[in-house]
Short mmCIF file of C-alpha atoms in Angstrom, two decimals:
data_model
loop_
_atom_site.label_atom_id
_atom_site.label_comp_id
_atom_site.label_asym_id
_atom_site.label_seq_id
_atom_site.Cartn_x
_atom_site.Cartn_y
_atom_site.Cartn_z
CA MET A 1251 10.45 6.42 -0.49
CA SER A 1252 9.67 8.39 2.60
CA LYS A 1253 9.80 6.30 5.77
CA HIS A 1254 6.98 8.27 7.42
CA PHE A 1255 3.29 8.74 6.86
CA ARG A 1256 1.72 12.14 7.06
CA VAL A 1257 -1.47 12.24 9.07
CA PRO A 1258 -3.83 14.56 7.10
CA ASN A 1259 -5.57 17.41 9.01
CA ARG A 1260 -8.80 16.20 7.45
CA ILE A 1261 -8.66 12.97 9.33
CA ILE A 1262 -8.16 14.75 12.71
CA ALA A 1263 -11.08 17.07 11.89
CA LYS A 1264 -13.34 14.10 10.91
CA LEU A 1265 -12.47 12.25 14.09
CA LYS A 1266 -13.67 15.23 16.10
CA GLU A 1267 -16.81 15.52 13.89
CA SER A 1268 -17.56 11.88 14.55
CA GLY A 1269 -17.35 12.34 18.29
CA VAL A 1270 -14.16 10.39 18.77
CA ARG A 1271 -12.12 11.61 21.68
CA VAL A 1272 -8.71 12.39 20.09
CA PRO A 1273 -6.70 12.62 23.38
CA GLU A 1274 -7.95 9.19 24.29
CA VAL A 1275 -7.05 7.89 20.85
CA LEU A 1276 -3.47 9.08 21.34
CA ARG A 1277 -3.26 7.66 24.84
CA ARG A 1278 -4.53 4.22 23.71
CA ALA A 1279 -2.01 4.34 20.78
CA GLY A 1280 0.90 5.28 23.06
CA LEU A 1281 1.54 8.45 21.09
CA PRO A 1282 2.51 11.92 22.41
CA ALA A 1283 -0.45 13.90 23.67
CA GLY A 1284 0.60 16.90 21.62
CA LEU A 1285 1.17 15.04 18.28
CA PHE A 1286 -1.68 16.66 16.45
CA ASP A 1287 -0.62 20.11 17.58
CA GLN A 1288 2.16 19.99 14.97
CA THR A 1289 1.69 21.70 11.57
CA LYS A 1290 2.93 18.60 9.81
CA VAL A 1291 2.11 15.27 11.59
CA LEU A 1292 4.53 12.54 10.62
CA VAL A 1293 4.41 8.98 11.99
CA THR A 1294 6.16 5.68 11.34
CA THR A 1295 4.36 2.58 10.11
CA GLU A 1296 4.22 1.20 13.64
CA GLU A 1297 2.77 4.48 15.00
CA LEU A 1298 0.29 4.66 12.15
CA PHE A 1299 -0.95 1.20 12.90
CA ALA A 1300 -1.23 2.06 16.66
CA LEU A 1301 -3.13 5.20 15.83
CA TRP A 1302 -5.73 3.26 13.82
CA ARG A 1303 -6.07 0.58 16.44
CA GLY A 1304 -6.54 3.34 19.00
CA ILE A 1305 -9.30 4.94 16.78
CA GLY A 1306 -11.07 1.56 16.70
CA GLU A 1307 -10.80 0.99 20.41
CA VAL A 1308 -12.11 4.45 21.32
CA SER A 1309 -14.82 4.71 18.68
CA ARG A 1310 -16.25 1.22 18.86
CA ASP A 1311 -18.32 2.10 15.79
CA PRO A 1312 -18.01 -0.72 13.40
CA ALA A 1313 -18.26 1.76 10.49
CA ILE A 1314 -15.73 4.33 11.70
CA GLY A 1315 -13.11 3.33 9.12
CA LEU A 1316 -15.64 3.66 6.34
CA LEU A 1317 -16.84 7.04 7.65
CA LEU A 1318 -13.31 8.42 7.87
CA GLY A 1319 -12.41 7.12 4.31
CA THR A 1320 -15.43 8.52 2.63
CA GLU A 1321 -15.53 12.11 1.47
CA SER A 1322 -18.84 13.91 0.93
CA ARG A 1323 -17.57 16.52 -1.42
CA PRO A 1324 -14.74 16.41 -3.95
CA GLU A 1325 -13.31 19.71 -2.82
CA LYS A 1326 -12.47 18.11 0.56
CA TYR A 1327 -9.75 15.89 -1.13
CA ASP A 1328 -6.07 16.63 -0.64
CA PRO A 1329 -3.83 17.59 -3.65
CA VAL A 1330 -3.22 13.84 -4.48
CA GLY A 1331 -7.03 13.08 -4.45
CA LEU A 1332 -7.73 16.18 -6.53
CA ALA A 1333 -5.09 15.04 -9.06
CA ALA A 1334 -6.76 11.63 -9.10
CA LEU A 1335 -10.23 13.12 -9.69
CA SER A 1336 -8.75 15.19 -12.54
CA ALA A 1337 -7.66 12.04 -14.41
CA GLU A 1338 -9.30 10.63 -17.48
CA SER A 1339 -10.49 7.41 -16.01
CA PHE A 1340 -10.83 5.33 -12.84
CA GLY A 1341 -7.79 3.24 -13.72
CA GLU A 1342 -5.69 6.28 -14.46
CA ALA A 1343 -6.78 7.81 -11.17
CA VAL A 1344 -5.63 4.79 -9.20
CA ARG A 1345 -2.31 4.81 -11.04
CA GLN A 1346 -1.83 8.57 -10.21
CA VAL A 1347 -2.43 7.90 -6.57
CA GLY A 1348 -0.10 4.84 -6.48
CA ARG A 1349 2.60 6.95 -8.07
CA TYR A 1350 2.21 9.89 -5.70
CA LYS A 1351 1.93 7.60 -2.60
CA GLU A 1352 5.67 7.59 -2.94
CA THR A 1353 5.80 11.21 -1.99
CA THR A 1354 4.03 10.75 1.31
CA CYS A 1355 4.55 7.30 2.83
CA PRO A 1356 6.21 3.83 2.58
CA GLU A 1357 3.03 2.29 0.97
CA GLU A 1358 2.17 0.89 -2.42
CA ILE A 1359 -1.04 0.39 -4.34
CA LEU A 1360 -0.90 -2.91 -6.29
CA THR A 1361 -3.40 -3.50 -9.10
CA GLU A 1362 -3.91 -6.61 -11.20
CA THR A 1363 -6.30 -7.49 -14.04
CA SER A 1364 -7.20 -11.20 -14.48
CA ASP A 1365 -10.22 -13.19 -15.59
CA GLY A 1366 -12.34 -10.18 -16.22
CA GLU A 1367 -11.57 -8.66 -12.77
CA TRP A 1368 -9.53 -5.74 -11.61
CA SER A 1369 -8.15 -6.01 -8.05
CA ILE A 1370 -6.72 -3.15 -5.88
CA GLN A 1371 -4.52 -3.89 -2.87
CA PHE A 1372 -2.56 -1.69 -0.38
CA ARG A 1373 0.98 -2.84 0.62
CA TRP A 1374 2.75 -1.43 3.69
CA LEU A 1375 6.37 -1.67 2.82
CA LEU A 1376 7.87 -1.26 6.32
CA ALA A 1377 5.18 -3.11 8.25
CA GLU A 1378 6.30 -5.56 10.98
CA GLU A 1379 2.66 -6.65 11.72
CA PRO A 1380 -0.62 -6.99 9.82
CA GLU A 1381 -2.41 -3.74 9.15
CA PRO A 1382 -5.41 -2.97 11.38
CA GLU A 1383 -8.87 -3.90 10.08
CA ILE A 1384 -10.01 -0.37 10.42
CA LEU A 1385 -7.20 0.89 8.25
CA VAL A 1386 -8.14 -1.55 5.52
CA ASP A 1387 -11.75 -0.27 5.80
CA PHE A 1388 -10.56 3.29 5.51
CA CYS A 1389 -8.37 2.68 2.39
CA PHE A 1390 -11.02 0.76 0.57
CA ALA A 1391 -13.72 3.32 1.33
CA TRP A 1392 -11.45 6.06 0.08
CA VAL A 1393 -11.04 4.22 -3.25
CA LEU A 1394 -14.85 3.71 -3.54
CA SER A 1395 -15.49 7.33 -2.71
CA LEU A 1396 -12.97 8.43 -5.39
CA ALA A 1397 -14.63 6.07 -7.87
CA ARG A 1398 -18.13 7.30 -7.17
CA HIS A 1399 -17.25 11.06 -7.25
CA GLY A 1400 -15.12 10.52 -10.40
CA THR A 1401 -17.61 8.57 -12.46
CA GLY A 1402 -20.65 10.28 -11.07
CA GLU A 1403 -22.28 6.91 -10.57
CA ARG A 1404 -22.89 4.60 -7.55
CA ILE A 1405 -20.30 2.16 -8.84
CA SER A 1406 -19.76 -0.91 -6.70
CA PRO A 1407 -17.02 -3.60 -6.58
CA VAL A 1408 -17.64 -7.21 -7.50
CA ARG A 1409 -16.55 -8.14 -4.03
CA VAL A 1410 -14.34 -7.26 -1.04
CA GLU A 1411 -11.76 -9.73 0.15
CA VAL A 1412 -10.42 -9.63 3.65
CA VAL A 1413 -7.93 -11.89 5.39
CA GLN A 1414 -9.45 -11.88 8.90
CA ARG A 1415 -12.99 -12.83 10.02
CA ARG A 1416 -15.00 -9.58 10.44
CA ALA A 1417 -17.65 -8.72 13.00
CA ASN A 1418 -18.62 -5.81 10.81
CA ALA A 1419 -19.19 -7.82 7.61
CA LYS A 1420 -22.75 -6.79 7.23
CA VAL A 1421 -21.65 -3.14 7.59
CA LEU A 1422 -19.16 -3.60 4.86
CA GLU A 1423 -21.58 -5.27 2.56
CA ARG A 1424 -24.04 -2.42 2.88
CA HIS A 1425 -21.34 0.22 2.34
CA PHE A 1426 -19.68 -1.37 -0.68
CA GLY A 1427 -22.85 -2.90 -2.15
CA CYS A 1428 -21.24 -6.30 -2.77
CA GLU A 1429 -20.24 -9.59 -1.15
CA VAL A 1430 -17.49 -9.60 1.49
CA VAL A 1431 -15.27 -12.67 1.39
CA MET A 1432 -13.61 -13.33 4.69
CA GLY A 1433 -10.60 -15.71 5.25
CA ALA A 1434 -9.16 -14.65 1.84
CA SER A 1435 -5.48 -14.81 1.08
CA ARG A 1436 -5.34 -10.93 0.67
CA ASN A 1437 -7.12 -7.71 1.55
CA ALA A 1438 -8.36 -6.59 -1.84
CA LEU A 1439 -11.09 -4.49 -3.54
CA VAL A 1440 -12.15 -6.21 -6.67
CA PHE A 1441 -13.90 -4.42 -9.51
CA ARG A 1442 -14.92 -5.58 -13.01
CA ALA A 1443 -12.06 -5.31 -15.53
CA GLU A 1444 -14.02 -2.89 -17.63
CA ASP A 1445 -14.26 -0.45 -14.67
CA VAL A 1446 -10.57 0.37 -15.37
CA GLU A 1447 -11.65 2.38 -18.42
CA ARG A 1448 -14.62 4.15 -16.87
CA ARG A 1449 -14.37 7.79 -17.67
CA PHE A 1450 -14.28 10.43 -14.95
CA VAL A 1451 -16.78 13.23 -15.21
CA THR A 1452 -14.49 15.16 -12.96
CA ARG A 1453 -11.56 14.98 -15.33
CA ASN A 1454 -9.85 18.42 -15.60
CA ALA A 1455 -6.76 18.59 -17.69
CA ASP A 1456 -6.06 22.22 -16.64
CA LEU A 1457 -6.13 21.43 -12.88
CA LEU A 1458 -4.04 18.29 -13.34
CA ALA A 1459 -1.50 20.38 -15.30
CA MET A 1460 -1.28 22.70 -12.34
CA LEU A 1461 -1.05 19.98 -9.62
CA ALA A 1462 1.19 17.46 -11.45
CA PRO A 1463 4.44 19.57 -11.51
CA GLN A 1464 4.11 20.23 -7.79
CA LEU A 1465 3.64 16.61 -6.96
CA ASP A 1466 6.42 15.58 -9.31
CA GLU A 1467 8.75 17.95 -7.58
CA GLU A 1468 7.79 16.48 -4.13
CA LEU A 1469 8.36 13.01 -5.58
CA LYS A 1470 11.91 14.02 -6.77
CA ARG A 1471 12.77 15.52 -3.41
CA GLN A 1472 11.60 12.32 -1.55
CA ARG A 1473 13.58 10.15 -3.85
CA GLY A 1474 16.54 12.30 -3.23
CA GLN A 1475 16.43 11.36 0.47
CA GLU A 1476 16.89 7.54 -0.40
CA SER A 1477 20.31 6.07 -1.06
CA PHE A 1478 20.76 4.79 -4.61
CA PRO A 1479 20.71 1.09 -3.52
CA GLU A 1480 17.39 1.71 -1.63
CA GLN A 1481 15.84 3.17 -4.89
CA VAL A 1482 17.00 0.06 -6.82
CA ARG A 1483 15.75 -2.33 -4.25
CA ALA A 1484 12.31 -0.57 -4.11
CA ALA A 1485 12.10 -0.63 -7.92
CA ILE A 1486 12.98 -4.40 -7.99
CA GLN A 1487 10.24 -5.13 -5.39
CA ARG A 1488 7.64 -3.32 -7.47
CA ARG A 1489 8.42 -5.71 -10.27
CA LEU A 1490 8.66 -9.01 -8.31
CA THR A 1491 5.21 -10.24 -9.35
CA GLY A 1492 5.81 -13.76 -10.58
CA ARG A 1493 8.97 -13.14 -12.62
CA ARG A 1494 12.50 -12.08 -12.11
CA PRO A 1495 12.99 -8.33 -13.03
CA LYS A 1496 15.64 -7.50 -15.59
CA MET A 1497 18.20 -4.88 -15.01
CA LEU A 1498 17.21 -2.93 -18.02
CA GLU A 1499 13.55 -2.72 -16.80
CA VAL A 1500 14.74 -1.42 -13.42
CA ALA A 1501 17.08 1.05 -15.19
CA ARG A 1502 14.29 2.33 -17.36
CA GLU A 1503 12.07 2.92 -14.27
CA LEU A 1504 14.85 4.91 -12.65
CA ARG A 1505 15.36 6.82 -15.92
CA MET A 1506 18.96 5.73 -16.71
CA SER A 1507 20.77 3.15 -18.83
CA ALA A 1508 21.59 -0.29 -17.53
CA ARG A 1509 25.23 0.68 -17.65
CA THR A 1510 24.81 3.66 -15.51
CA LEU A 1511 22.69 1.65 -12.94
CA GLN A 1512 25.41 -0.95 -12.83
CA ARG A 1513 28.19 1.64 -12.37
CA ARG A 1514 26.36 3.45 -9.61
CA LEU A 1515 25.69 0.21 -7.74
CA GLN A 1516 29.40 -0.70 -8.04
CA GLU A 1517 30.35 2.75 -6.65
CA SER A 1518 28.28 1.84 -3.64
CA GLY A 1519 29.84 -1.61 -3.26
CA ARG A 1520 26.80 -3.48 -4.50
CA SER A 1521 25.72 -5.43 -7.59
CA PHE A 1522 22.33 -5.90 -9.17
CA GLN A 1523 22.22 -9.56 -8.13
CA GLN A 1524 22.81 -8.52 -4.48
CA MET A 1525 19.93 -5.95 -4.72
CA LEU A 1526 17.68 -8.59 -6.17
CA GLU A 1527 18.47 -10.99 -3.33
CA GLU A 1528 17.90 -8.22 -0.73
CA ALA A 1529 14.59 -7.38 -2.35
CA ARG A 1530 13.63 -11.00 -2.34
CA HIS A 1531 14.61 -11.56 1.30
CA GLU A 1532 12.64 -8.51 2.52
CA LEU A 1533 9.48 -9.51 0.66
CA ALA A 1534 9.86 -13.12 1.61
CA ARG A 1535 9.79 -12.20 5.27
CA HIS A 1536 6.73 -10.07 4.67
CA TYR A 1537 4.78 -12.81 2.80
CA LEU A 1538 5.66 -15.47 5.38
CA ALA A 1539 4.83 -13.26 8.32
CA TYR A 1540 1.60 -11.57 7.12
CA SER A 1541 -0.03 -13.68 4.42
CA PRO A 1542 -1.43 -17.28 4.25
CA LEU A 1543 0.35 -17.87 1.00
CA GLU A 1544 1.74 -21.43 0.42
CA LEU A 1545 5.50 -21.76 -0.09
CA ASN A 1546 5.06 -22.53 -3.79
CA GLU A 1547 2.94 -19.36 -4.13
CA THR A 1548 5.49 -17.27 -2.32
CA ALA A 1549 8.34 -18.73 -4.45
CA TYR A 1550 6.34 -17.73 -7.64
CA LEU A 1551 5.70 -14.20 -6.53
CA LEU A 1552 9.45 -13.83 -5.69
CA GLY A 1553 10.41 -14.98 -9.18
CA TYR A 1554 11.84 -18.45 -8.39
CA GLU A 1555 11.43 -21.29 -10.78
CA ASP A 1556 10.32 -23.69 -8.01
CA SER A 1557 9.78 -23.84 -4.33
CA SER A 1558 13.08 -25.77 -3.77
CA SER A 1559 15.05 -22.89 -5.11
CA PHE A 1560 13.15 -20.55 -2.71
CA VAL A 1561 13.68 -22.83 0.24
CA ARG A 1562 17.49 -23.01 -0.47
CA ALA A 1563 17.72 -19.16 -0.72
CA PHE A 1564 15.69 -18.60 2.49
CA ARG A 1565 17.86 -21.12 4.42
CA GLY A 1566 20.90 -19.09 3.23
CA TRP A 1567 19.36 -15.82 4.53
CA GLU A 1568 17.88 -16.91 7.78
CA GLY A 1569 19.62 -20.23 8.57
CA VAL A 1570 16.30 -22.20 8.71
CA PRO A 1571 13.69 -23.33 6.15
CA PRO A 1572 10.80 -20.85 5.49
CA ALA A 1573 8.29 -23.13 6.96
CA HIS A 1574 10.19 -23.25 10.27
CA TRP A 1575 10.72 -19.54 10.29
CA ARG A 1576 7.05 -18.92 9.82
CA GLU A 1577 5.97 -21.32 12.60
CA ALA A 1578 8.58 -19.89 15.02
CA ARG A 1579 7.30 -16.35 14.33
CA ARG A 1580 3.66 -17.39 14.83
CA GLU A 1581 4.62 -18.92 18.19
CA ARG A 1582 6.33 -15.79 19.24
CA MET A 1583 3.32 -13.53 18.21
CA ALA A 1584 0.97 -15.87 20.11
CA SER A 1585 2.96 -15.85 23.34
#
């Protein structure tokens, strides 16, 4: 996993097209004035969030995130977007994007199908604060744009869920063509379950065959920059969704045997159980800091049998119960 985000040149161009004063954005964000003069613009998660907050402050257009996330023509997409448009279906396109996100940034796309619905969420793996609202708008608009170009139809979600109250709720409703639920437990774009299988009229096996090897090579290069324990921890976190991941499952994802995984961890002075606890600890801090999940819900997501087991584990990590840790952090953020 790369620890940096690459800011696409297309975003910079669209900011200028929208009349947003880019130097003022950088000043508001506390970023170098010459940042966008570089051929390859790389920023940390903190800097990315500051950049998007700066865009919102300078633009003051409640639809700016939607405008920046919407592409008018398929040929304007970057290689990852073009690979997604070349996929067989909407669901496969989102899976492609989620996989290739690993080549460019510390970000994941989480999908879940339940009760006839298919939800899409973006998770910022190194975030120390909630993502800016305008960035959520951008990501969701990008997915919708991909879906509409790919299917050739004006597909709309069932609803959009956002954690914070939104002054631009009506703008979001008009753009997405659905209800916007504020005060939700997550930021999520929710489609019908059958939309996963919607065929893409833009599917292009030949183009995908050309793009995939290049993206796979970049994925390998990025993974090579991570230590082996970091790769294992990231793989465990991707599978911490209501159950405890098994070593064999993680080994298969990393394309090795369980014995090889265990041996390589031992060579680095670690064990699989240690990596599991590190993964749980990191995610627990994230959930407690940035989501309204109850303790029993957090315990479930981290694969604990009950909340008492989670509380004991968290006290061992941080020295205080999770409820106290969450309250203390909220007080610090408010002060």
